[in-house]
Amino acid sequence: MTPYRLLATSPQLTAALTLMRESFAFMDGRIDPPSSIHHLTLHKLQQQALEGEIWALGTPLSACLVLTPRGESLYLGKLAVDQRLRGTGCARQLVDHAATRAAALQCSCLELEVRVELVENQAAFARMGFVEITRTSHPGFTDPTSVTMRRPV
């Protein structure tokens, strides 16, 4: 499958939002505070498409992620893969595409955040070349709630 970009006017944004919500549902009751996915709306996703980039795979849409330039880094957010396609390389394909986009945008690295409770996600990103660089806490929390990981481009 070839990655394709979703624009703010793309009708597939609704499918991307649905896929993200379905993909993040397993975190409910497992992470604290709850995922920001609960606050993501179609309008906010359209804004993200204008301020950054949203890339997808498949027709119908089977995987997607949001890319946002942040200084020297290209931030990966809301990586989602249809449950039936997990383990088939879709996530790796989108992450590798993100590295290509980072180079084109003259960013030196990819960066993402993973919740501390999701050790299996941390391990998956480590297998894709990401390393932990710091741990941070959400407002109101004293213990770390997120792990920031980075991969050079």
PDB file of C-alpha atoms in Angstrom:
ATOM      1  CA  MET A   1       0.000   0.000   0.000  1.00  0.00           C
ATOM      2  CA  THR A   2       1.147   3.495  -0.766  1.00  0.00           C
ATOM      3  CA  PRO A   3       0.680   6.233   1.860  1.00  0.00           C
ATOM      4  CA  TYR A   4      -1.572   9.090   0.792  1.00  0.00           C
ATOM      5  CA  ARG A   5      -2.187  12.442   2.411  1.00  0.00           C
ATOM      6  CA  LEU A   6      -5.545  13.411   3.873  1.00  0.00           C
ATOM      7  CA  LEU A   7      -6.379  17.084   3.503  1.00  0.00           C
ATOM      8  CA  ALA A   8      -8.729  19.084   5.716  1.00  0.00           C
ATOM      9  CA  THR A   9     -11.415  18.617   3.064  1.00  0.00           C
ATOM     10  CA  SER A  10     -10.851  14.883   2.584  1.00  0.00           C
ATOM     11  CA  PRO A  11     -14.012  12.844   3.126  1.00  0.00           C
ATOM     12  CA  GLN A  12     -11.792  10.059   4.566  1.00  0.00           C
ATOM     13  CA  LEU A  13     -11.106  12.183   7.663  1.00  0.00           C
ATOM     14  CA  THR A  14     -14.290  10.806   9.215  1.00  0.00           C
ATOM     15  CA  ALA A  15     -12.995   7.259   8.683  1.00  0.00           C
ATOM     16  CA  ALA A  16      -9.619   8.295  10.117  1.00  0.00           C
ATOM     17  CA  LEU A  17     -11.283   9.662  13.251  1.00  0.00           C
ATOM     18  CA  THR A  18     -13.309   6.460  13.658  1.00  0.00           C
ATOM     19  CA  LEU A  19     -10.196   4.313  13.196  1.00  0.00           C
ATOM     20  CA  MET A  20      -8.272   6.385  15.753  1.00  0.00           C
ATOM     21  CA  ARG A  21     -11.056   6.069  18.311  1.00  0.00           C
ATOM     22  CA  GLU A  22     -11.335   2.314  17.754  1.00  0.00           C
ATOM     23  CA  SER A  23      -7.559   1.843  17.919  1.00  0.00           C
ATOM     24  CA  PHE A  24      -7.221   3.794  21.153  1.00  0.00           C
ATOM     25  CA  ALA A  25     -10.242   2.191  22.891  1.00  0.00           C
ATOM     26  CA  PHE A  26      -8.084  -0.522  24.525  1.00  0.00           C
ATOM     27  CA  MET A  27      -6.454   2.205  26.640  1.00  0.00           C
ATOM     28  CA  ASP A  28      -9.692   3.074  28.440  1.00  0.00           C
ATOM     29  CA  GLY A  29      -9.340   2.134  32.085  1.00  0.00           C
ATOM     30  CA  ARG A  30      -5.680   1.313  31.544  1.00  0.00           C
ATOM     31  CA  ILE A  31      -4.082   4.756  31.370  1.00  0.00           C
ATOM     32  CA  ASP A  32      -4.479   7.735  33.657  1.00  0.00           C
ATOM     33  CA  PRO A  33      -5.331  10.409  32.720  1.00  0.00           C
ATOM     34  CA  PRO A  34      -7.577   9.146  29.906  1.00  0.00           C
ATOM     35  CA  SER A  35      -6.410   9.522  26.311  1.00  0.00           C
ATOM     36  CA  SER A  36      -6.840  12.833  24.515  1.00  0.00           C
ATOM     37  CA  ILE A  37      -8.610  10.801  21.800  1.00  0.00           C
ATOM     38  CA  HIS A  38     -11.801  11.457  23.775  1.00  0.00           C
ATOM     39  CA  HIS A  39     -11.486  15.165  22.946  1.00  0.00           C
ATOM     40  CA  LEU A  40     -10.616  14.711  19.274  1.00  0.00           C
ATOM     41  CA  THR A  41     -13.375  15.879  16.942  1.00  0.00           C
ATOM     42  CA  LEU A  42     -13.634  16.027  13.180  1.00  0.00           C
ATOM     43  CA  HIS A  43     -13.086  19.789  13.352  1.00  0.00           C
ATOM     44  CA  LYS A  44      -9.897  19.334  15.417  1.00  0.00           C
ATOM     45  CA  LEU A  45      -8.666  16.692  12.983  1.00  0.00           C
ATOM     46  CA  GLN A  46      -9.322  19.092  10.101  1.00  0.00           C
ATOM     47  CA  GLN A  47      -7.255  21.706  11.959  1.00  0.00           C
ATOM     48  CA  GLN A  48      -4.447  19.186  12.379  1.00  0.00           C
ATOM     49  CA  ALA A  49      -4.553  18.526   8.636  1.00  0.00           C
ATOM     50  CA  LEU A  50      -4.086  22.266   8.057  1.00  0.00           C
ATOM     51  CA  GLU A  51      -1.340  22.747  10.647  1.00  0.00           C
ATOM     52  CA  GLY A  52       0.496  19.496   9.953  1.00  0.00           C
ATOM     53  CA  GLU A  53      -0.062  16.419   7.847  1.00  0.00           C
ATOM     54  CA  ILE A  54      -2.299  13.361   8.098  1.00  0.00           C
ATOM     55  CA  TRP A  55      -1.227  10.259   6.182  1.00  0.00           C
ATOM     56  CA  ALA A  56      -3.205   7.098   5.564  1.00  0.00           C
ATOM     57  CA  LEU A  57      -2.972   3.634   4.041  1.00  0.00           C
ATOM     58  CA  GLY A  58      -5.595   1.544   2.287  1.00  0.00           C
ATOM     59  CA  THR A  59      -8.973   1.863   0.652  1.00  0.00           C
ATOM     60  CA  PRO A  60     -10.976   1.557   2.756  1.00  0.00           C
ATOM     61  CA  LEU A  61      -8.713   3.365   5.192  1.00  0.00           C
ATOM     62  CA  SER A  62      -6.767   0.848   7.276  1.00  0.00           C
ATOM     63  CA  ALA A  63      -4.066   2.913   9.009  1.00  0.00           C
ATOM     64  CA  CYS A  64      -3.267   6.569   9.631  1.00  0.00           C
ATOM     65  CA  LEU A  65      -1.143   8.987  11.621  1.00  0.00           C
ATOM     66  CA  VAL A  66      -0.802  12.703  12.267  1.00  0.00           C
ATOM     67  CA  LEU A  67       2.503  14.528  11.704  1.00  0.00           C
ATOM     68  CA  THR A  68       3.245  17.911  13.272  1.00  0.00           C
ATOM     69  CA  PRO A  69       6.516  19.837  12.847  1.00  0.00           C
ATOM     70  CA  ARG A  70       7.941  20.899  16.223  1.00  0.00           C
ATOM     71  CA  GLY A  71      11.219  22.698  15.693  1.00  0.00           C
ATOM     72  CA  GLU A  72      13.876  20.148  14.767  1.00  0.00           C
ATOM     73  CA  SER A  73      11.454  17.256  15.302  1.00  0.00           C
ATOM     74  CA  LEU A  74       8.528  15.879  13.348  1.00  0.00           C
ATOM     75  CA  TYR A  75       6.012  14.737  15.958  1.00  0.00           C
ATOM     76  CA  LEU A  76       4.048  11.541  15.308  1.00  0.00           C
ATOM     77  CA  GLY A  77       0.608  11.444  16.850  1.00  0.00           C
ATOM     78  CA  LYS A  78      -2.474   9.254  16.823  1.00  0.00           C
ATOM     79  CA  LEU A  79      -0.912   6.340  14.935  1.00  0.00           C
ATOM     80  CA  ALA A  80      -3.806   3.963  14.330  1.00  0.00           C
ATOM     81  CA  VAL A  81      -4.014   0.611  12.538  1.00  0.00           C
ATOM     82  CA  ASP A  82      -7.142  -1.425  11.901  1.00  0.00           C
ATOM     83  CA  GLN A  83      -7.146  -4.289  14.403  1.00  0.00           C
ATOM     84  CA  ARG A  84      -7.398  -6.879  11.607  1.00  0.00           C
ATOM     85  CA  LEU A  85      -4.162  -5.561  10.056  1.00  0.00           C
ATOM     86  CA  ARG A  86      -2.006  -5.275  13.153  1.00  0.00           C
ATOM     87  CA  GLY A  87       1.285  -7.080  12.793  1.00  0.00           C
ATOM     88  CA  THR A  88       1.328  -6.708   9.000  1.00  0.00           C
ATOM     89  CA  GLY A  89       3.776  -3.787   8.854  1.00  0.00           C
ATOM     90  CA  CYS A  90       1.294  -0.919   8.389  1.00  0.00           C
ATOM     91  CA  ALA A  91       2.587   1.000  11.410  1.00  0.00           C
ATOM     92  CA  ARG A  92       6.202   0.550  10.317  1.00  0.00           C
ATOM     93  CA  GLN A  93       5.320   1.677   6.797  1.00  0.00           C
ATOM     94  CA  LEU A  94       3.722   4.872   8.108  1.00  0.00           C
ATOM     95  CA  VAL A  95       6.611   5.536  10.508  1.00  0.00           C
ATOM     96  CA  ASP A  96       9.127   5.044   7.690  1.00  0.00           C
ATOM     97  CA  HIS A  97       7.060   7.420   5.550  1.00  0.00           C
ATOM     98  CA  ALA A  98       7.135   9.909   8.437  1.00  0.00           C
ATOM     99  CA  ALA A  99      10.945   9.708   8.372  1.00  0.00           C
ATOM    100  CA  THR A 100      10.876  10.546   4.660  1.00  0.00           C
ATOM    101  CA  ARG A 101       8.568  13.505   5.372  1.00  0.00           C
ATOM    102  CA  ALA A 102      10.850  14.636   8.229  1.00  0.00           C
ATOM    103  CA  ALA A 103      13.837  14.700   5.899  1.00  0.00           C
ATOM    104  CA  ALA A 104      11.846  16.656   3.308  1.00  0.00           C
ATOM    105  CA  LEU A 105      10.828  19.149   6.017  1.00  0.00           C
ATOM    106  CA  GLN A 106      14.457  19.378   7.207  1.00  0.00           C
ATOM    107  CA  CYS A 107      13.662  17.875  10.602  1.00  0.00           C
ATOM    108  CA  SER A 108      16.478  15.902  12.199  1.00  0.00           C
ATOM    109  CA  CYS A 109      14.324  13.392  14.056  1.00  0.00           C
ATOM    110  CA  LEU A 110      10.939  11.843  14.657  1.00  0.00           C
ATOM    111  CA  GLU A 111       9.447  12.189  18.109  1.00  0.00           C
ATOM    112  CA  LEU A 112       6.417  10.679  19.828  1.00  0.00           C
ATOM    113  CA  GLU A 113       4.914  10.112  23.239  1.00  0.00           C
ATOM    114  CA  VAL A 114       3.702   6.823  24.665  1.00  0.00           C
ATOM    115  CA  ARG A 115       1.941   6.363  27.972  1.00  0.00           C
ATOM    116  CA  VAL A 116       4.062   4.735  30.669  1.00  0.00           C
ATOM    117  CA  GLU A 117       1.510   1.955  31.126  1.00  0.00           C
ATOM    118  CA  LEU A 118       1.726   0.894  27.472  1.00  0.00           C
ATOM    119  CA  VAL A 119       5.019  -0.993  27.632  1.00  0.00           C
ATOM    120  CA  GLU A 120       4.074  -3.071  24.570  1.00  0.00           C
ATOM    121  CA  ASN A 121       3.765   0.126  22.508  1.00  0.00           C
ATOM    122  CA  GLN A 122       7.107   1.351  23.845  1.00  0.00           C
ATOM    123  CA  ALA A 123       8.672  -1.955  22.781  1.00  0.00           C
ATOM    124  CA  ALA A 124       7.092  -1.734  19.316  1.00  0.00           C
ATOM    125  CA  PHE A 125       8.497   1.756  18.791  1.00  0.00           C
ATOM    126  CA  ALA A 126      11.896   0.642  20.095  1.00  0.00           C
ATOM    127  CA  ARG A 127      11.904  -2.060  17.406  1.00  0.00           C
ATOM    128  CA  MET A 128      11.363   0.759  14.869  1.00  0.00           C
ATOM    129  CA  GLY A 129      14.455   2.597  16.096  1.00  0.00           C
ATOM    130  CA  PHE A 130      13.000   4.921  18.736  1.00  0.00           C
ATOM    131  CA  VAL A 131      14.774   5.452  22.069  1.00  0.00           C
ATOM    132  CA  GLU A 132      13.424   6.962  25.259  1.00  0.00           C
ATOM    133  CA  ILE A 133      14.671  10.483  25.861  1.00  0.00           C
ATOM    134  CA  THR A 134      12.538  11.629  28.804  1.00  0.00           C
ATOM    135  CA  ARG A 135       9.466  11.009  30.928  1.00  0.00           C
ATOM    136  CA  THR A 136       6.898  13.691  31.637  1.00  0.00           C
ATOM    137  CA  SER A 137       3.802  14.128  33.774  1.00  0.00           C
ATOM    138  CA  HIS A 138       0.393  15.423  32.786  1.00  0.00           C
ATOM    139  CA  PRO A 139      -0.858  18.436  34.777  1.00  0.00           C
ATOM    140  CA  GLY A 140      -1.931  17.384  38.258  1.00  0.00           C
ATOM    141  CA  PHE A 141       0.237  14.232  38.296  1.00  0.00           C
ATOM    142  CA  THR A 142       3.506  13.901  40.205  1.00  0.00           C
ATOM    143  CA  ASP A 143       4.646  10.584  38.714  1.00  0.00           C
ATOM    144  CA  PRO A 144       5.509  10.309  35.004  1.00  0.00           C
ATOM    145  CA  THR A 145       2.548   9.540  32.756  1.00  0.00           C
ATOM    146  CA  SER A 146       4.263   9.669  29.329  1.00  0.00           C
ATOM    147  CA  VAL A 147       7.479   8.454  27.766  1.00  0.00           C
ATOM    148  CA  THR A 148       8.946  10.630  25.008  1.00  0.00           C
ATOM    149  CA  MET A 149      10.799   8.651  22.358  1.00  0.00           C
ATOM    150  CA  ARG A 150      12.966   9.855  19.475  1.00  0.00           C
ATOM    151  CA  ARG A 151      14.381   8.398  16.278  1.00  0.00           C
ATOM    152  CA  PRO A 152      16.993  10.178  14.168  1.00  0.00           C
ATOM    153  CA  VAL A 153      16.207  10.729  10.503  1.00  0.00           C
TER     154      VAL A 153
END
